[in-house]
XYZ file of C-alpha atoms in Angstrom:
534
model
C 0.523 -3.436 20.664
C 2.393 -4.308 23.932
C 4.125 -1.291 25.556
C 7.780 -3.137 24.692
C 7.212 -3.064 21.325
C 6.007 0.329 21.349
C 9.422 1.200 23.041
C 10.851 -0.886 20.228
C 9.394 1.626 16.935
C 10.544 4.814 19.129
C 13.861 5.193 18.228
C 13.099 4.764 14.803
C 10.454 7.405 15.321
C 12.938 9.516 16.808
C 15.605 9.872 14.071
C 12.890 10.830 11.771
C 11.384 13.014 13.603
C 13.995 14.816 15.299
C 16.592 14.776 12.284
C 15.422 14.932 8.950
C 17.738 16.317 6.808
C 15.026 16.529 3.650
C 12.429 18.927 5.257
C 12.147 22.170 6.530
C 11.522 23.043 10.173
C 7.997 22.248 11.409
C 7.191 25.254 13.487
C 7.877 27.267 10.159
C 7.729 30.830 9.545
C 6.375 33.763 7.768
C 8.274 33.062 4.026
C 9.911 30.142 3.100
C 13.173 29.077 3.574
C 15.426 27.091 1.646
C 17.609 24.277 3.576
C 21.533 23.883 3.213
C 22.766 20.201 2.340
C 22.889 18.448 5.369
C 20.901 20.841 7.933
C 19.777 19.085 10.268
C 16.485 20.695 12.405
C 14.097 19.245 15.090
C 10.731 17.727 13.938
C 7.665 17.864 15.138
C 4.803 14.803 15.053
C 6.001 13.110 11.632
C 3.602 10.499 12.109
C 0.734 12.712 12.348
C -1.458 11.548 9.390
C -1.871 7.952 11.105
C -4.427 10.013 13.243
C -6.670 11.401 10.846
C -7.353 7.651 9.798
C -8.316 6.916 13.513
C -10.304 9.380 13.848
C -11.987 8.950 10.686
C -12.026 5.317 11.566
C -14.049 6.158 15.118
C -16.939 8.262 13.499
C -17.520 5.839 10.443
C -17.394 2.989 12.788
C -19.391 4.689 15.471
C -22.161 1.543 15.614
C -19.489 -0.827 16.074
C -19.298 0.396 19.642
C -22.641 1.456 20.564
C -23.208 -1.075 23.466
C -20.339 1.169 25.054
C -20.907 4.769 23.827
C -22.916 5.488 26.917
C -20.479 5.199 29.449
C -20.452 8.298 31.485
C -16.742 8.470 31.752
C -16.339 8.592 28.712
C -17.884 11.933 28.194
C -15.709 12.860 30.626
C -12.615 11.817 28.577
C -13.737 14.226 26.034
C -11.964 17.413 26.162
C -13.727 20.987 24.465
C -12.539 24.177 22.936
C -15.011 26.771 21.038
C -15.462 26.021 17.122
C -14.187 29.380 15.984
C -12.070 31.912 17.241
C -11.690 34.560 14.163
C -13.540 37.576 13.878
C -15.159 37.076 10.962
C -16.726 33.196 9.582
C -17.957 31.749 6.120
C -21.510 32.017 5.713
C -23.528 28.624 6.390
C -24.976 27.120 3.080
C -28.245 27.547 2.151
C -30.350 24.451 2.130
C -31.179 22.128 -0.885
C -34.814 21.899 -2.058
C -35.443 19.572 0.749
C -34.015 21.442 3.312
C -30.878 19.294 3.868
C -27.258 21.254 4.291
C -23.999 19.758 3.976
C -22.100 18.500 6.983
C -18.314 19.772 7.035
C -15.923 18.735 9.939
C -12.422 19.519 10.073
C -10.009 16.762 11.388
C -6.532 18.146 13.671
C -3.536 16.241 14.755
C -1.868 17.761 17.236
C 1.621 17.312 17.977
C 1.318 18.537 21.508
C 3.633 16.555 24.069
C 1.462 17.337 27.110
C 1.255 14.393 29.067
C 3.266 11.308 29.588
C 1.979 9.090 27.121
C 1.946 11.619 24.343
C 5.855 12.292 25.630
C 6.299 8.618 25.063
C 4.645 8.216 21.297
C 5.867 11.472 20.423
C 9.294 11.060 21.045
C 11.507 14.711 20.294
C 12.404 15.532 24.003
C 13.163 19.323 22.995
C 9.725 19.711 22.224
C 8.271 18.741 25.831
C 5.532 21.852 26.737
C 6.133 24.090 23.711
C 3.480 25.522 21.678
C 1.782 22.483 19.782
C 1.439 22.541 16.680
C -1.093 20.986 13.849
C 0.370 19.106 11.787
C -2.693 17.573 10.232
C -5.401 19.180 8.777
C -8.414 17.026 6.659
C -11.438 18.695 5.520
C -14.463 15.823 5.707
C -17.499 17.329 3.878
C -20.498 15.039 4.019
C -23.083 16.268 1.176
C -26.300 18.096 2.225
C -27.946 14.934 0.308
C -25.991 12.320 2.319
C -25.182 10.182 -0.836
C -21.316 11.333 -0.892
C -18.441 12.357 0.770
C -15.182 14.084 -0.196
C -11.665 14.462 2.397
C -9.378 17.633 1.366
C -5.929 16.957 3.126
C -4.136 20.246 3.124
C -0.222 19.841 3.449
C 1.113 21.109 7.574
C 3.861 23.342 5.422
C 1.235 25.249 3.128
C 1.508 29.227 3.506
C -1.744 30.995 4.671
C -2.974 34.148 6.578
C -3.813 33.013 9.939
C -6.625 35.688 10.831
C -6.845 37.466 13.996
C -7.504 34.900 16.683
C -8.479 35.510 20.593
C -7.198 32.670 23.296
C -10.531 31.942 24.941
C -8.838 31.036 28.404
C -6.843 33.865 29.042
C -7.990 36.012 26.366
C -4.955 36.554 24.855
C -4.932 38.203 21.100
C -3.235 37.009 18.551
C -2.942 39.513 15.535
C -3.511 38.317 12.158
C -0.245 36.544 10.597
C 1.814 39.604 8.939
C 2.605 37.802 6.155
C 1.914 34.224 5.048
C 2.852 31.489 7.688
C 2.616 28.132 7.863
C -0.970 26.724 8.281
C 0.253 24.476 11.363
C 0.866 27.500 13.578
C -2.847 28.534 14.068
C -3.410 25.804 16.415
C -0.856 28.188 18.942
C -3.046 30.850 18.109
C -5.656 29.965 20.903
C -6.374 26.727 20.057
C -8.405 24.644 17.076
C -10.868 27.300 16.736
C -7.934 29.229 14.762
C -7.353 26.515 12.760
C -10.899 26.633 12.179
C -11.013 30.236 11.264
C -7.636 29.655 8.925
C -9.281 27.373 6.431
C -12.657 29.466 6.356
C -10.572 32.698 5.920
C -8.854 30.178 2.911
C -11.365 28.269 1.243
C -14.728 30.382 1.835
C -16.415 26.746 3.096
C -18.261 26.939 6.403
C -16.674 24.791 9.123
C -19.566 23.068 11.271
C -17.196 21.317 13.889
C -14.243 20.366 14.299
C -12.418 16.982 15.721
C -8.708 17.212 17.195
C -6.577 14.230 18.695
C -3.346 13.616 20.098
C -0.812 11.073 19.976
C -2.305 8.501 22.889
C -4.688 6.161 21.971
C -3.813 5.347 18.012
C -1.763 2.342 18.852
C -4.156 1.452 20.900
C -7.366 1.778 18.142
C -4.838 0.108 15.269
C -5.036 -2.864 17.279
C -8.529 -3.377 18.026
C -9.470 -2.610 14.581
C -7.648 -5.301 13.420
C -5.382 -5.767 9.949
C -6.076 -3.520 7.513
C -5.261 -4.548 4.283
C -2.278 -2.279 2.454
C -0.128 -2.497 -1.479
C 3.400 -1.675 -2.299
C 4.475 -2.801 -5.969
C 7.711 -3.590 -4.809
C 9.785 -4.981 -1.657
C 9.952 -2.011 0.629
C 12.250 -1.500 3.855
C 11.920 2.370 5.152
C 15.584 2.822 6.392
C 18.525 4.475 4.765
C 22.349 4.318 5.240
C 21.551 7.025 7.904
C 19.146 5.093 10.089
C 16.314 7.222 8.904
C 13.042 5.710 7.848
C 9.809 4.006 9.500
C 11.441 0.498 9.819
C 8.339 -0.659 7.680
C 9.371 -3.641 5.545
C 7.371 -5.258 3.278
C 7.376 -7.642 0.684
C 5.613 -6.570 -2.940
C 1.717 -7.082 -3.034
C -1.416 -6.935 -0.509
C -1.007 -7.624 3.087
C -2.559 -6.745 6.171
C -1.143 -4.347 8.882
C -1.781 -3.831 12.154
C -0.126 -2.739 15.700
C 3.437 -1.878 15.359
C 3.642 -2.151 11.643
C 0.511 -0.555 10.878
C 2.401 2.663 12.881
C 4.784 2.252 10.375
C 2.915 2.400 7.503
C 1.441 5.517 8.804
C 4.838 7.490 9.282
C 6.602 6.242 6.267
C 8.187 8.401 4.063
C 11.256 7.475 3.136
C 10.381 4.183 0.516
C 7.139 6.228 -0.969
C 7.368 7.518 -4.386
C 9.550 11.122 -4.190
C 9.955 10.794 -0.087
C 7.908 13.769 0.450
C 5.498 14.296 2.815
C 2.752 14.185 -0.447
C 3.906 10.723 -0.892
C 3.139 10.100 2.824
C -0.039 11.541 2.809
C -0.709 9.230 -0.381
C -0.252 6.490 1.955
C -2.654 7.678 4.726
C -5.477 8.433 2.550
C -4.733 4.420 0.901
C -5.092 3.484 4.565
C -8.251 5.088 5.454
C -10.228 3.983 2.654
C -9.213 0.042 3.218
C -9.588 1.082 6.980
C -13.538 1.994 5.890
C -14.066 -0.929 3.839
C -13.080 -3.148 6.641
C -14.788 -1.736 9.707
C -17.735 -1.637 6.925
C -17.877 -5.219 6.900
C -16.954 -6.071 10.278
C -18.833 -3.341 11.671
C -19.407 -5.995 15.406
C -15.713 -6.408 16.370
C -15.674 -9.616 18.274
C -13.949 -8.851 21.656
C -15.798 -6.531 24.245
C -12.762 -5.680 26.139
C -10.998 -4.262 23.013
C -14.225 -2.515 22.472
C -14.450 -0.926 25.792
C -10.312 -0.345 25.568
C -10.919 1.489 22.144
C -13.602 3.562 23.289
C -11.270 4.501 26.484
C -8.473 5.373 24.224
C -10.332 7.393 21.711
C -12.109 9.752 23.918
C -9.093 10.283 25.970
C -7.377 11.520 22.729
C -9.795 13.689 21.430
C -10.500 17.661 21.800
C -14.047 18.427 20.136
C -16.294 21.473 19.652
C -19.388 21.872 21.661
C -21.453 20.753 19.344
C -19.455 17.471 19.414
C -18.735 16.935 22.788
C -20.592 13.844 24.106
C -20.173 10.400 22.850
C -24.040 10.834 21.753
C -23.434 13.574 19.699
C -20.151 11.579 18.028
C -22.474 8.764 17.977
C -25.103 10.237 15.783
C -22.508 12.127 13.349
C -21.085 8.659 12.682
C -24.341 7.222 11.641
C -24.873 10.540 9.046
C -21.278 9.392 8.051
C -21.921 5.642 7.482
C -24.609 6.200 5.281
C -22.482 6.861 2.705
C -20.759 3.514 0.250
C -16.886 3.647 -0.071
C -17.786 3.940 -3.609
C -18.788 7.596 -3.265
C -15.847 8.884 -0.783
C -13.348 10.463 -2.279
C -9.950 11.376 -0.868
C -7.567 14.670 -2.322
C -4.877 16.902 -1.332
C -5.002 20.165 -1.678
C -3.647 21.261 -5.489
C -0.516 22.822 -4.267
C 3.010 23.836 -5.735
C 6.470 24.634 -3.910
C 7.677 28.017 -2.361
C 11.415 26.980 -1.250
C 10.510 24.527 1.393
C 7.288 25.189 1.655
C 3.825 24.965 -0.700
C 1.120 27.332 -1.526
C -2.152 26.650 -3.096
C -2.660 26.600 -6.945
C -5.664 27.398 -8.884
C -7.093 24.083 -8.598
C -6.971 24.685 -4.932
C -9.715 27.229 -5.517
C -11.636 25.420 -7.624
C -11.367 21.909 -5.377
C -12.426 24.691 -2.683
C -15.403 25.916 -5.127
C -16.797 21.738 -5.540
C -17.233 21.684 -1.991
C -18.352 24.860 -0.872
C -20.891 24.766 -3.939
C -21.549 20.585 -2.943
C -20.292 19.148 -6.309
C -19.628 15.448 -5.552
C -15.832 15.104 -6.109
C -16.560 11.625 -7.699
C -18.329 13.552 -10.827
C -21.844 11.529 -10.184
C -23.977 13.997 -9.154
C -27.395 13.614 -10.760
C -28.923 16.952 -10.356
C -26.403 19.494 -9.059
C -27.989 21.182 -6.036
C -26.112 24.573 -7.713
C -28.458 24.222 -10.991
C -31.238 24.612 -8.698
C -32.066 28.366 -7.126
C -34.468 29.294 -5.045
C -35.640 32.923 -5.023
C -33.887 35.443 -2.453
C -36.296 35.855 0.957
C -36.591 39.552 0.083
C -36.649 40.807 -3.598
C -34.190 43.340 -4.796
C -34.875 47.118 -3.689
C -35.420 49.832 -6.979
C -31.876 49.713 -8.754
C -31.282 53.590 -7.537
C -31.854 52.593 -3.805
C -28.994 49.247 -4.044
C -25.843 51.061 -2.308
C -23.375 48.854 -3.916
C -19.527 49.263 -2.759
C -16.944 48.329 -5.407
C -13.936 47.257 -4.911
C -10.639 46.777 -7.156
C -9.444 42.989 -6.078
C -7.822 42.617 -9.708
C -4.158 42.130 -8.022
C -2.511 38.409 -8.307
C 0.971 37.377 -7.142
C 2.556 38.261 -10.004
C 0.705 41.052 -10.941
C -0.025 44.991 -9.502
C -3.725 45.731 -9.266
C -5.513 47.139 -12.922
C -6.029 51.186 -11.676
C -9.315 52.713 -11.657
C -11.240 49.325 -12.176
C -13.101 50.165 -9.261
C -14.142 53.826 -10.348
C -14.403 52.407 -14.197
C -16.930 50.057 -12.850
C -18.820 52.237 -10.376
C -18.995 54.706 -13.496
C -20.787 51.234 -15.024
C -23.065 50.554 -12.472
C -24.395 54.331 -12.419
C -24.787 54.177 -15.948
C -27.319 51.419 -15.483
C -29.202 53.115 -12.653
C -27.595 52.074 -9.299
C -27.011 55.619 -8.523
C -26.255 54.841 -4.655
C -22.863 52.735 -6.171
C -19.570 54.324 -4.679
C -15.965 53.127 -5.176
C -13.447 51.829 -2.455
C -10.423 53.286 -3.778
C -7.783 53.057 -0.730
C -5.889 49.755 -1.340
C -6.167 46.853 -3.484
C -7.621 43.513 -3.078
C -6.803 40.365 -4.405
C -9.646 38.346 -5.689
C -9.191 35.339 -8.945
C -13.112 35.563 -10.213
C -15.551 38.783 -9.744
C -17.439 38.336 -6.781
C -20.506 39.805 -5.128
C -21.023 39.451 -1.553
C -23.685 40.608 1.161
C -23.586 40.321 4.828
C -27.529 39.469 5.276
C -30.435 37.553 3.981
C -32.383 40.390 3.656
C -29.683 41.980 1.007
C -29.153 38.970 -1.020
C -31.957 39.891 -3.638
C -29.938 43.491 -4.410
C -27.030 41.475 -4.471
C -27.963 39.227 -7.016
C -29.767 42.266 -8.448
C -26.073 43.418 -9.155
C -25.022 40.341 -10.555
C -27.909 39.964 -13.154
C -27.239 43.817 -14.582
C -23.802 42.880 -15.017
C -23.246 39.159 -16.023
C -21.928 37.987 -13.170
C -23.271 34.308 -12.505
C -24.979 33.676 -9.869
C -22.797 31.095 -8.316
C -20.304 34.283 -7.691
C -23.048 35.219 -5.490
C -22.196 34.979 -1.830
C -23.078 35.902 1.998
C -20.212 36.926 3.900
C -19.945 38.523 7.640
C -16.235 40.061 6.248
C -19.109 43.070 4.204
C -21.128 45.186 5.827
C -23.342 46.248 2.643
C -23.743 44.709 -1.145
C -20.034 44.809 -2.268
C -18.993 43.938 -5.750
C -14.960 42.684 -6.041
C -13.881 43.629 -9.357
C -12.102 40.670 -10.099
C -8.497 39.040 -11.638
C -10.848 37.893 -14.497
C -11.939 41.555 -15.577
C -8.998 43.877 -15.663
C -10.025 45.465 -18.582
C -13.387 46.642 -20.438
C -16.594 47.458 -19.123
C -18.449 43.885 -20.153
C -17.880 40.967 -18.264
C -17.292 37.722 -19.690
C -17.286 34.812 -17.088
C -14.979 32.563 -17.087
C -15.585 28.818 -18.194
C -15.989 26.317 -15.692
C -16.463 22.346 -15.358
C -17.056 20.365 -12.135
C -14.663 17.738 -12.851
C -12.033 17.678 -9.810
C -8.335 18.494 -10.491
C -6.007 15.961 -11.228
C -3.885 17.553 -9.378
C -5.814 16.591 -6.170
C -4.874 13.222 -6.245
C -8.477 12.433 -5.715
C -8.070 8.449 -4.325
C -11.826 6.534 -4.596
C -13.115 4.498 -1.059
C -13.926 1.401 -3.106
C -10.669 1.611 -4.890
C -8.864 -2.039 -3.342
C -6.562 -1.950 -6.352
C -4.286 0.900 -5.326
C -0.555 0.307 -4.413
C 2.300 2.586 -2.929
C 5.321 3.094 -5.635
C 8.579 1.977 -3.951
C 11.351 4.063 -4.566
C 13.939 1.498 -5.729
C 16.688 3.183 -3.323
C 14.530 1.534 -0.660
C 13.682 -1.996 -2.239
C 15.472 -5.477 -0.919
């Protein structure tokens, strides 16, 4: 894309970005708040999804520039933050049968206008130098097998405790979030390794790097990736009375985008189904798989200059973890990523519903977080679970007497108080069956959907599971975590009452409500909102 026509899409980019009378402020805030007709509030990076498909696009289509990866500069394009900066993290899966783990990488846009060019793309002048913020968050988990892999989008405005976080630069603290606040704050929290530590504190699944990029660069990569082929069942133009919208217009069918209009595609909203930013992220994940399918069979682009320019571009834009942070090391997570067929990637959102202007996460949330922290193949073909398969603890379980077991009362929800005494009611249990040494945690409540029983250390996992036999628990609700300092048992939202425990049915299918979107699927086409159609 020429620099002119770039200048040409930011105005455009502008009025939806910096006044948007349909959405909520992006910098957010600790509860939700409900917009009056007409308010009109600045925006911050609207068009932040296009860069999860870039990025996405760079790792899967790592080969396609190997005779370049080498360069030296561009290592030192490559900027570097630490992977985690919460106090406590999820516990690393254990390995399959063979030894293999799953790979899980956590993709950040940043809206950050820090430089010139990022000024330019980003447009929203009020915005120049304040905190950034990130706006898009994409879980890519890679399974420990290598046969499949499954993207959870979560939405910028979803509500979450941001855990205490510590700037590594200046060593600033940043309490934990009093209150829930919107996820796209913990990247001002000391960096990515907050965000990091937000969606481990959320989902339980252990974050292995992490991948951030700004704003320069994506024209840039859309171009020298060529068209990518996208649907819309109906004429679309992405521009109201107002002057709000993309500019994208498009006639009904398949065509293929690129430069300029591929930008578009990537920041509509207005035009897409309800006009939300669901819709939009509908879009990006439609994007991303045809992206994959074509760099898949063009994986030589033809032109070494756009090769070398794309490699430029997309190290310049990107902010890794140290275990990421030379093109080698991108280079060799690309080819674990390409081994996987478009036929077994499978893109969600995050099962969500709304809280005034904002969303929280549903149920399903927690059991789309379960699949991939337990390495369920979103797709539903998994042979041979790797869950169905346990392998006995390194050290068996101590004499039931000897197990100090902590219990706590996590039976509170959001709309109900905590069941009292469930934690002395089921310490009385546990004595009864021998684990003298069990003693009940009775200041506070805890919230907790399914009974759970954790242990910091491999050499407690056969007491905890010890625990979990005596009492029914199944041992999938088995779990090391660094936030215990002993076996602990959390009583559960799923046993508020009675003294036997009855575990909950489960299936592996994914929700519908994630949306789930297959790689191979070439058949699937945007709904135009007929306000929007010509």
């Amino acid at each position: 894309m020429t620099q002119n026509a770039v200048r040409a899409a930011l105005p455009e980019d502008r009025q939806e970005s910096d006044q948007d009378p349909q959405e909520g402020p992006s910098d957010g805030g600790d509860v939700p708040v409900p917009e009056a007709d007409g308010d009109r509030r600045p925006r911050r990076g609207r068009r932040l999804l296009k860069w999860s498909a870039a990025v996405l696009a760079l790792l899967i289509a790592g080969s396609a520039t190997a005779g370049y990866l080498y360069y030296r500069q561009l290592n030192d394009n490559i900027k570097r933050d630490p992977l985690h900066l919460g106090e406590s993290k999820a516990a690393a899966p254990t390995p399959n049968a063979a030894g293999q783990t799953p790979l899980n990488v956590l993709l950040i846009g940043s809206d950050a206008r820090d430089s010139k060019e990022n000024q330019q793309l980003g447009g929203a002048r009020e915005t120049f130098g304040s905190t950034p913020l990130a706006d898009v968050q994409m879980l890519v988990h890679l399974s420990a097998d290598r046969t499949n892999m499954s993207v959870i989008s979560m939405p910028r405005d979803t509500l979450v405790e941001i855990p205490k976080c510590t700037d590594p630069d200046d060593g600033t603290v940043y309490p934990a979030s009093n209150g829930r606040t919107m996820t796209n704050q913990s990247l001002g929290h000391g960096g990515p390794g907050c965000t990091v530590a937000t969606w481990e504190k959320l989902t339980g699944i252990h974050i292995d790097h992490f991948v951030m990029v700004d704003f320069a660069g994506v024209v840039s990569m859309a171009d020298a990736v060529g068209g990518v082929p996208v649907c819309v069942d109906a004429n679309v133009h992405s521009r109201d009375s107002k002057g709000h919208g993309s500019g994208l217009k498009l006639p009904e069918g398949t065509h293929p985008v690129k430069g300029e209009q591929a930008l578009q595609w990537l920041r509509t909203r207005y035009g897409f189904e309800d006009g939300s930013d669901l819709a939009r992220a509908k879009a990006q994940h439609m994007y991303m798989n045809s992206l994959v399918r074509q760099l898949r069979e063009n994986a030589t682009l033809s032109n070494p200059n756009k090769l070398r320019r794309l490699a430029e571009k997309a190290t310049e834009a990107l902010t890794v973890d140290p275990g990421l942070d030379t093109v080698k090391k991108l280079y060799d997570l690309s080819t674990e990523l390409r081994k996987v067929e478009p036929e077994r990637i499978t893109m969600t959102t995050m099962p969500n519903r709304y809280v005034g202007a904002r969303v929280e996460p549903t149920e399903d949330a927690e059991k789309l977080f379960r699949l991939v922290r337990e390495d369920i193949a979103l797709d539903g073909r998994d042979e041979k679970p790797e869950k169905k398969r346990e392998t006995a603890p390194a050290d068996p379980a101590a004499d039931d007497a000897e197990i100090a077991v902590q219990v706590r009362n996590g039976t509170r929800t959001d709309t109900l108080a905590a069941a009292p005494g469930r934690a002395s009611t089921i310490t009385g249990l546990l004595k009864d069956e021998g684990f003298t040494s069990a003693s009940a945690d009775i200041v506070g409540s805890f919230s907790e959907k399914r009974t759970v029983v954790r242990y910091p250390s491999a050499d407690l996992e056969g007491d905890a599971r010890r625990v979990a036999e005596v009492l029914g628990v199944p041992a999938s609700a088995v779990e090391r975590s660094t936030e215990v300092s002993g076996v602990t048992l959390v009583v559960g939202a799923d046993w508020r009452e009675g003294t036997s425990y009855r575990a909950p049915e489960e299936d592996d299918k994914t929700p519908e409500s994630a949306n789930a979107l297959n790689g191979a699927d070439d058949k699937a086409c945007m709904r135009v909102d007929p306000a929007f159609t010509w």
